[in-house]
PDB file of C-alpha atoms in Angstrom:
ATOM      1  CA  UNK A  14     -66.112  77.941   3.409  1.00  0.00           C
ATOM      2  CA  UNK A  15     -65.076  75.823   0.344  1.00  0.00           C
ATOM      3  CA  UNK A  16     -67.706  76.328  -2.254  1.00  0.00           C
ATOM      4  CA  UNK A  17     -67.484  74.920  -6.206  1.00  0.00           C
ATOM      5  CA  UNK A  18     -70.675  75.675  -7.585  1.00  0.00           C
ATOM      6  CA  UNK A  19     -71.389  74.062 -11.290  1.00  0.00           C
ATOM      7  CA  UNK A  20     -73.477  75.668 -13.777  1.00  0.00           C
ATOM      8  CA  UNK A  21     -74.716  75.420 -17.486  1.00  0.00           C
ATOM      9  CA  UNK A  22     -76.205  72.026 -17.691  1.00  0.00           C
ATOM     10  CA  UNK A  23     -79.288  71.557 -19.196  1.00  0.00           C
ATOM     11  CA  UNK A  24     -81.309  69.696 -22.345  1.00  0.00           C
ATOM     12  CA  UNK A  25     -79.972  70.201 -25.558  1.00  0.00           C
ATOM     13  CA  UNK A  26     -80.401  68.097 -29.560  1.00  0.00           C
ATOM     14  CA  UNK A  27     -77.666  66.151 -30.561  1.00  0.00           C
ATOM     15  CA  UNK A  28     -75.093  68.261 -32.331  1.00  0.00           C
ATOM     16  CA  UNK A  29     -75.444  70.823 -30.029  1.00  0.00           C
ATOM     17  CA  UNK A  30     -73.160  73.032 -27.773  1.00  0.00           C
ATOM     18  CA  UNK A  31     -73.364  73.923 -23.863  1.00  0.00           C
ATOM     19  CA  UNK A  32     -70.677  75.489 -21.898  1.00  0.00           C
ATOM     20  CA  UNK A  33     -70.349  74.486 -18.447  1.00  0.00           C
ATOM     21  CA  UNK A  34     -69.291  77.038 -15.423  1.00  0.00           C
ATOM     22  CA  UNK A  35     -67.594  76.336 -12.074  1.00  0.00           C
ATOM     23  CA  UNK A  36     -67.347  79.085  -9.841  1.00  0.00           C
ATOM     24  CA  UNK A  37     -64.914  78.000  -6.773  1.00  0.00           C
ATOM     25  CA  UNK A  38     -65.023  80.194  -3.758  1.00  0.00           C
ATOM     26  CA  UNK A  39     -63.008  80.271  -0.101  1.00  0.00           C
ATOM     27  CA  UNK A  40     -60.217  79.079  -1.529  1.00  0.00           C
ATOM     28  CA  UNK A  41     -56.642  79.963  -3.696  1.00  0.00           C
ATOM     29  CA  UNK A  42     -57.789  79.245  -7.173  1.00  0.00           C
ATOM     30  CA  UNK A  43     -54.907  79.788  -9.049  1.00  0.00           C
ATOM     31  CA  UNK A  44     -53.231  76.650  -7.325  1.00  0.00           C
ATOM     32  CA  UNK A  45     -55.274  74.245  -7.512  1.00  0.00           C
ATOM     33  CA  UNK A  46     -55.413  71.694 -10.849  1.00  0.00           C
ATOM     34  CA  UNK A  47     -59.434  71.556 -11.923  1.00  0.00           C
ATOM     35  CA  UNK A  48     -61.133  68.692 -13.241  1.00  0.00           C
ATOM     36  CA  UNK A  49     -64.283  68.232 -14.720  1.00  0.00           C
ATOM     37  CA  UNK A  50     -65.554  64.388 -14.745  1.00  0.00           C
ATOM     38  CA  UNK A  51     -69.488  62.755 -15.333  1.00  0.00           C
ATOM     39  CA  UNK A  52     -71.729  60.117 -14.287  1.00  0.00           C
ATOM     40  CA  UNK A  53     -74.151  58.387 -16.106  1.00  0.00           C
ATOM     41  CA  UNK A  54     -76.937  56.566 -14.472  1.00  0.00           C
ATOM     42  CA  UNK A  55     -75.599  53.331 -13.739  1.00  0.00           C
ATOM     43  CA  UNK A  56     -72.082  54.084 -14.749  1.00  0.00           C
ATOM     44  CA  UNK A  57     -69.249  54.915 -12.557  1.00  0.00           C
ATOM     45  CA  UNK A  58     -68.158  58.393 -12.540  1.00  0.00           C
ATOM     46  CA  UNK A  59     -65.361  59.051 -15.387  1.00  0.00           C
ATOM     47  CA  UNK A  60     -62.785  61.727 -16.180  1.00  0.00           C
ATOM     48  CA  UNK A  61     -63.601  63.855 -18.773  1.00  0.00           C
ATOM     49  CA  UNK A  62     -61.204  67.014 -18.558  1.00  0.00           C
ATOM     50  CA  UNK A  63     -58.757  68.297 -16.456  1.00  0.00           C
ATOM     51  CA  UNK A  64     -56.305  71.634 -16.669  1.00  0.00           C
ATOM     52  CA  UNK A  65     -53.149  72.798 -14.557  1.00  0.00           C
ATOM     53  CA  UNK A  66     -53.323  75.182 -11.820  1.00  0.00           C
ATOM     54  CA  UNK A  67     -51.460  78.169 -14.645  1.00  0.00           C
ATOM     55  CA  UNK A  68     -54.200  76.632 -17.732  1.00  0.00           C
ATOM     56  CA  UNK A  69     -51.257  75.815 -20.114  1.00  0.00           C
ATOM     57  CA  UNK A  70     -51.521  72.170 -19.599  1.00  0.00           C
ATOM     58  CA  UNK A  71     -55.099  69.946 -20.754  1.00  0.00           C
ATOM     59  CA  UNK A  72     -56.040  66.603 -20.610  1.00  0.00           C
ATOM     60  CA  UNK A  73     -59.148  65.051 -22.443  1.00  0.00           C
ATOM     61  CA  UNK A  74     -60.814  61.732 -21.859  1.00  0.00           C
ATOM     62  CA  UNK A  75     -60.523  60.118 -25.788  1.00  0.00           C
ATOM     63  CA  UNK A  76     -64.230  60.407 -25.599  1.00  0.00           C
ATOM     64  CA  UNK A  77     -64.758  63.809 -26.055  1.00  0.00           C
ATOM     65  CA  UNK A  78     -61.047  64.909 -27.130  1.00  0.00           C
ATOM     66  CA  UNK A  79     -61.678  67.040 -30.463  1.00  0.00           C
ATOM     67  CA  UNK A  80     -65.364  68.512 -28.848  1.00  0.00           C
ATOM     68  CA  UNK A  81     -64.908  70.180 -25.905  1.00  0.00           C
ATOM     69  CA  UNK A  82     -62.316  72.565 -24.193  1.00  0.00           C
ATOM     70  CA  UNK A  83     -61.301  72.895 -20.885  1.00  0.00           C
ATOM     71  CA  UNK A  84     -60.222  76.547 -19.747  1.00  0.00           C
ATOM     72  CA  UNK A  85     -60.335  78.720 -16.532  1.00  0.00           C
ATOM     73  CA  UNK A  86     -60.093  81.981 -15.514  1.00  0.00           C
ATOM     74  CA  UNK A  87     -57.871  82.435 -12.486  1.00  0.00           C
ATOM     75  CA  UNK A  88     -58.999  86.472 -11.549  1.00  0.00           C
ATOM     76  CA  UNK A  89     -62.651  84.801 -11.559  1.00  0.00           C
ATOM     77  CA  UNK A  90     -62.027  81.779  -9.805  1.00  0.00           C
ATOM     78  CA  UNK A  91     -63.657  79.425 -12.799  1.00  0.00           C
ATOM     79  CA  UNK A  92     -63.191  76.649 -14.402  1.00  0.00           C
ATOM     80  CA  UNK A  93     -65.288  76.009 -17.803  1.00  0.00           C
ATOM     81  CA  UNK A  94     -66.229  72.981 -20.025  1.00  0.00           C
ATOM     82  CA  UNK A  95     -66.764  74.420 -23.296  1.00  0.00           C
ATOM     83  CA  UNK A  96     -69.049  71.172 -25.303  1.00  0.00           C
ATOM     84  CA  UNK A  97     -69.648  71.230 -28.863  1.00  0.00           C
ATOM     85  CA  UNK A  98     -71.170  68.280 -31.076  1.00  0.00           C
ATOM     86  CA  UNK A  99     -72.632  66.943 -28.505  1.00  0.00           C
ATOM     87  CA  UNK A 100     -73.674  62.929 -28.423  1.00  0.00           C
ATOM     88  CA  UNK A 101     -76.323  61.325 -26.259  1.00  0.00           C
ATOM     89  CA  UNK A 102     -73.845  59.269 -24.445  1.00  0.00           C
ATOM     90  CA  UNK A 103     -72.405  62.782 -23.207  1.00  0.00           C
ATOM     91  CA  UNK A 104     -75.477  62.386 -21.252  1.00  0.00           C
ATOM     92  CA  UNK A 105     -74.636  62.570 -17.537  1.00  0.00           C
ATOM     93  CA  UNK A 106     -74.145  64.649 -14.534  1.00  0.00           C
ATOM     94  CA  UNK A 107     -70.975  66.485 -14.946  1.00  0.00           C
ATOM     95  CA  UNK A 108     -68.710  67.420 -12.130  1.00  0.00           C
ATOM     96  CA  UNK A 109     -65.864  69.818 -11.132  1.00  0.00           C
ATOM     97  CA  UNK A 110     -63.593  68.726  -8.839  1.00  0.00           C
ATOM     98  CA  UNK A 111     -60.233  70.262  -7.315  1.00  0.00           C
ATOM     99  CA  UNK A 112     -57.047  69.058  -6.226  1.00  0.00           C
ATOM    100  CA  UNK A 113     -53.927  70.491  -4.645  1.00  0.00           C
ATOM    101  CA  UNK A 114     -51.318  68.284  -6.711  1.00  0.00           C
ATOM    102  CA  UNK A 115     -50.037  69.528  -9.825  1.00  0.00           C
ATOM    103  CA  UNK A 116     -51.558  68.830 -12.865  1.00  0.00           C
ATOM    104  CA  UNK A 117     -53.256  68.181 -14.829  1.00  0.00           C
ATOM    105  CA  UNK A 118     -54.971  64.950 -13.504  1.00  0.00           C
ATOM    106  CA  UNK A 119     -57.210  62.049 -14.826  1.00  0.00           C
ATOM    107  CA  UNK A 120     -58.095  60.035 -11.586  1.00  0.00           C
ATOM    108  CA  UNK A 121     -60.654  60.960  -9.633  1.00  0.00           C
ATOM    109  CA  UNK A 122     -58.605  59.720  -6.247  1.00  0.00           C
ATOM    110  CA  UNK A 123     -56.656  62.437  -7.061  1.00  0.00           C
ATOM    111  CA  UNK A 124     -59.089  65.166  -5.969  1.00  0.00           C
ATOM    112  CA  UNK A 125     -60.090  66.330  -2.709  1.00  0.00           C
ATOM    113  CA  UNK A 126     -63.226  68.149  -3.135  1.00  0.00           C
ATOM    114  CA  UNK A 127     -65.850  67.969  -5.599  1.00  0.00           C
ATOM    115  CA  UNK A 128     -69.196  70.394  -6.413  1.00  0.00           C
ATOM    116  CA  UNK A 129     -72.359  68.977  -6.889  1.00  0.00           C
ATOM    117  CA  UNK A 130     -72.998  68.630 -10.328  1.00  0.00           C
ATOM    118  CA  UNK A 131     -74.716  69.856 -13.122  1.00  0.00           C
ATOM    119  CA  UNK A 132     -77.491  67.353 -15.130  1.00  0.00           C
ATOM    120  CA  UNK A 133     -76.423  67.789 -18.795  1.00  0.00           C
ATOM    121  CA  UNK A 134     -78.994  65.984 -21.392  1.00  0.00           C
ATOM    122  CA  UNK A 135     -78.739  65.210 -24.858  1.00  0.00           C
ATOM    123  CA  UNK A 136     -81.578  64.157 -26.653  1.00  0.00           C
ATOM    124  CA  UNK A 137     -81.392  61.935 -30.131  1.00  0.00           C
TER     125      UNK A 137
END
């Protein structure tokens, strides 16, 4: 059974860090490209990361390129979202998605299966 399981949301003060898990599980990790993309209430869901299937390759969103890091760990099957100087328009539910095209990727119609999100909250 497919499983991506997101982790490390939360509430945190503007300026502030969080680093974001996704644990994938019944699957080949190592070759699939990860995203991570949010959703703000109201808003459609964007890109916000995304890293190739080896981790050498990255691609950022212009929104948060400069504050947070993409990376994974193929032996444990994880993806992470590593968020620093946080802003309260990074306010959203974030999301890791996979896909079985290389990568990395930036539209979301490019993924085939997605977890089901982690609330992260930054307060003013």
């Amino acid at each position: 059974q497919v499983q991506l399981v997101e982790a490390g949301g939360g509430l945190v003060q503007a300026g502030g860090s969080l680093r974001l898990s996704c644990a994938a599980s019944g699957l080949t990790f190592g070759s699939l490209t990860m995203g991570w993309f949010r959703q703000a209430p109201g808003k459609e869901r964007e890109f916000v990361s995304s890293i190739s299937r080896s981790g050498i390759s990255t691609l950022y969103a212009d929104s948060v390129k400069g504050r947070f890091t993409i990376s994974r760990d193929n032996e444990k099957s994880t993806v992470y979202l590593q968020m620093t100087s946080l802003k309260p328009e990074d306010t959203a539910v974030y999301y890791c998605a996979f896909s079985a095209l290389s990568g990395p990727l930036m539209s979301p119609r490019n993924y085939d299966y997605w977890g089901q999100g982690t609330q992260v909250t930054v307060s003013s």
